[in-house]
Short mmCIF file of C-alpha atoms and ligand atoms in Angstrom, two decimals:
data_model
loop_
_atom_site.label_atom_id
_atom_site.label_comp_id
_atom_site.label_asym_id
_atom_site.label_seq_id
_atom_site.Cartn_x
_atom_site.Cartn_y
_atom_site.Cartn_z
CA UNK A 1 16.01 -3.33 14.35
CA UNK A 2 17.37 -1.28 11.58
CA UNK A 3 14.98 -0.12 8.71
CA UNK A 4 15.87 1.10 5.29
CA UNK A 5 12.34 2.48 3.84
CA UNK A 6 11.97 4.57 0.78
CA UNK A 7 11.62 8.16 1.24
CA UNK A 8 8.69 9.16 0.91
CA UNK A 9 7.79 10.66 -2.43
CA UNK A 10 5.14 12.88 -1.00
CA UNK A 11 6.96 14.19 1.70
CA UNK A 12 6.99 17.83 1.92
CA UNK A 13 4.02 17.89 -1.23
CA UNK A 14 1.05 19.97 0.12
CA UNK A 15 -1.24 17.05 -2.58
CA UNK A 16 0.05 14.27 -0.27
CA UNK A 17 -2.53 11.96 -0.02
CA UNK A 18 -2.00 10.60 3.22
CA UNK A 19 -2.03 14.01 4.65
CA UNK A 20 -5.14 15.13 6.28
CA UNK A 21 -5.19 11.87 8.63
CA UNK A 22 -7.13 12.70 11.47
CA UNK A 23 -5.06 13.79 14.44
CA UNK A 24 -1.51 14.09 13.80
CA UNK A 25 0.19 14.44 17.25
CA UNK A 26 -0.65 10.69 17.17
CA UNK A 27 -1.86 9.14 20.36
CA UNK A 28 -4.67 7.61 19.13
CA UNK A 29 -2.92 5.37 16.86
CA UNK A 30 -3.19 2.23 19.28
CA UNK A 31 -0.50 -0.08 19.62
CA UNK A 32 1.45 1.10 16.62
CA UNK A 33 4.84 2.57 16.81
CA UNK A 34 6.35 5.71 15.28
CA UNK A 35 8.10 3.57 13.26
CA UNK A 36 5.09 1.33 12.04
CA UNK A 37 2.89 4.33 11.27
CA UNK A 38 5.98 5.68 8.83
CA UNK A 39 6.08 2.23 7.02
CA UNK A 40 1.86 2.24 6.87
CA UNK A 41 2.51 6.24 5.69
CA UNK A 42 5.11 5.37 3.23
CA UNK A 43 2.47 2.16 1.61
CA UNK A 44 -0.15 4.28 1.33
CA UNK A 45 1.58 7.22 -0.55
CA UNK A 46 3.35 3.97 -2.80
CA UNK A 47 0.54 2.53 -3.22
CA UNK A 48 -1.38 6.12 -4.41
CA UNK A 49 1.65 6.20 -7.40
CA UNK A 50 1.32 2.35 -8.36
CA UNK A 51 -2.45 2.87 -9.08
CA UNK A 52 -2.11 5.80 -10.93
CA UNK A 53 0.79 3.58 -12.94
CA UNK A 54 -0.88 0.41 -13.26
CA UNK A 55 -4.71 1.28 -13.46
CA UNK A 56 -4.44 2.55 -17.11
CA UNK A 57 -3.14 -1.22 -17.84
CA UNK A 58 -5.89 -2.92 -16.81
CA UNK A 59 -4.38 -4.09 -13.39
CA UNK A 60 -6.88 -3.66 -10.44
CA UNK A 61 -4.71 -3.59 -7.56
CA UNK A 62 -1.97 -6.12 -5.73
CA UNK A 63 -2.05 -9.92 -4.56
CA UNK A 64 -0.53 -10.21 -1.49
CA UNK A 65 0.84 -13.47 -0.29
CA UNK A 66 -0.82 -14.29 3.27
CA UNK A 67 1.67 -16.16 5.62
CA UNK A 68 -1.67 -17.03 7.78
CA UNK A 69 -3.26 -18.72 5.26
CA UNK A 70 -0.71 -19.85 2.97
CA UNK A 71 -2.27 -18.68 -0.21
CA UNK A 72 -2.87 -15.21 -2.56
CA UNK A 73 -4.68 -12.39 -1.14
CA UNK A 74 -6.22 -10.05 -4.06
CA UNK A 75 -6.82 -6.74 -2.76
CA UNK A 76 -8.44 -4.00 -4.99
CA UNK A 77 -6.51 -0.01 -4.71
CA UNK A 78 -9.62 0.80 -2.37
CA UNK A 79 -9.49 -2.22 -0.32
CA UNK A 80 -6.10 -2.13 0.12
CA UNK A 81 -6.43 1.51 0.71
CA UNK A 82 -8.88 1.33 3.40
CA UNK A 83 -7.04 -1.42 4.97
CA UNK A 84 -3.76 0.26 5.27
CA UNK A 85 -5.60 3.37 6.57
CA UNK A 86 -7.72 1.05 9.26
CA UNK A 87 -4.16 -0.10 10.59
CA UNK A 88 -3.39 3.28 11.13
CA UNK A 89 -6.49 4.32 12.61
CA UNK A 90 -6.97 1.50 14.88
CA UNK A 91 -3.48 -0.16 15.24
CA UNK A 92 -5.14 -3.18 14.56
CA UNK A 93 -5.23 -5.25 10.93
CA UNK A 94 -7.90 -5.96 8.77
CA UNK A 95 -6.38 -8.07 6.36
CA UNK A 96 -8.51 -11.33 5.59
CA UNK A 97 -10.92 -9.34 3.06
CA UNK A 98 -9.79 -10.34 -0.54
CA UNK A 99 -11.68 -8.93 -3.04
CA UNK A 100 -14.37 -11.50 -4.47
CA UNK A 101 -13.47 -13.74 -7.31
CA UNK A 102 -10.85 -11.64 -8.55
CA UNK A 103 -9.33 -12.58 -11.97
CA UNK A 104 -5.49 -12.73 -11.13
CA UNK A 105 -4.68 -11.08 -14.20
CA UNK A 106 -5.67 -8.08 -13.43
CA UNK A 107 -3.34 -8.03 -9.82
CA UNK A 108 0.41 -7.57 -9.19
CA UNK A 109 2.62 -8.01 -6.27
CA UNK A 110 4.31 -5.07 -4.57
CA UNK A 111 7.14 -5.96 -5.80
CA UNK A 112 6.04 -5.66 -9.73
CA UNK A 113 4.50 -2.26 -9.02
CA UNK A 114 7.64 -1.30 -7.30
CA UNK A 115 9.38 -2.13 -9.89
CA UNK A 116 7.67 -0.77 -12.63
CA UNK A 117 6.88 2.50 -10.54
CA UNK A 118 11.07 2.46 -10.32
CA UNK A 119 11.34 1.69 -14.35
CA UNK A 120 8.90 4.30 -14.71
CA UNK A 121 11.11 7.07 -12.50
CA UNK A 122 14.02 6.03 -14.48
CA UNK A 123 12.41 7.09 -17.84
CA UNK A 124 11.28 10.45 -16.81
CA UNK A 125 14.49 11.50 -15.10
CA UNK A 126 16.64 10.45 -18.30
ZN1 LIG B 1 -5.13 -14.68 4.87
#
């Protein structure tokens, strides 16, 4: 299967957040492959921009649509955050904890913070 992920914006940048992860030769990472662990790599660090982006608005973190149980998943930054970094710890998911009663004003899809994170970029560099 061919992917065509974003390059990491961290990549190379001693501050990257998703450095430091516990052993980095990376066979301890469970069933995940190379592969996986760059997409879970690449959320995290995408996901460290959109709160630093979104969280002076108000917004809280990202609703996730969950093809299990057919409805919106709100995630806070730190859930999500801890979720993404229990995939790659454990190579298994963790992904049925929504934050309680969450007002769905205050979430966005990845998509809008992608987007917004990409309007953002567009600004600076003009
Ligand atoms: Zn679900």
């Amino acid at each position: 299967m061919q992917h065509d992920e974003p390059i990491d914006p961290f990549h190379g940048d001693p501050t990257d957040p998703t450095a430091g992860l516990s052993d980095p030769e990376g066979d301890t990472y469970g069933e995940l492959s190379t592969q996986e662990r760059a997409d879970l790599l690449a959320d995290l660090a995408e996901l460290e921009v959109y709160q630093v982006l979104l969280s002076p608005k108000g917004i809280r973190g990202l609703v996730v649509d969950c093809e299990d149980c057919r409805e919106p998943h709100y995630f806070d930054w730190d859930l999500l955050r801890g979720n993404l970094r229990h995939l790659l710890d454990s190579g298994r998911p963790r992904v049925h904890e929504p934050a309680y009663d969450p007002d769905p004003d205050h979430y966005v899809t990845w998509e809008y913070a992608r987007g917004y994170a990409d309007a953002v970029d567009d600004m600076v560099e003009e």
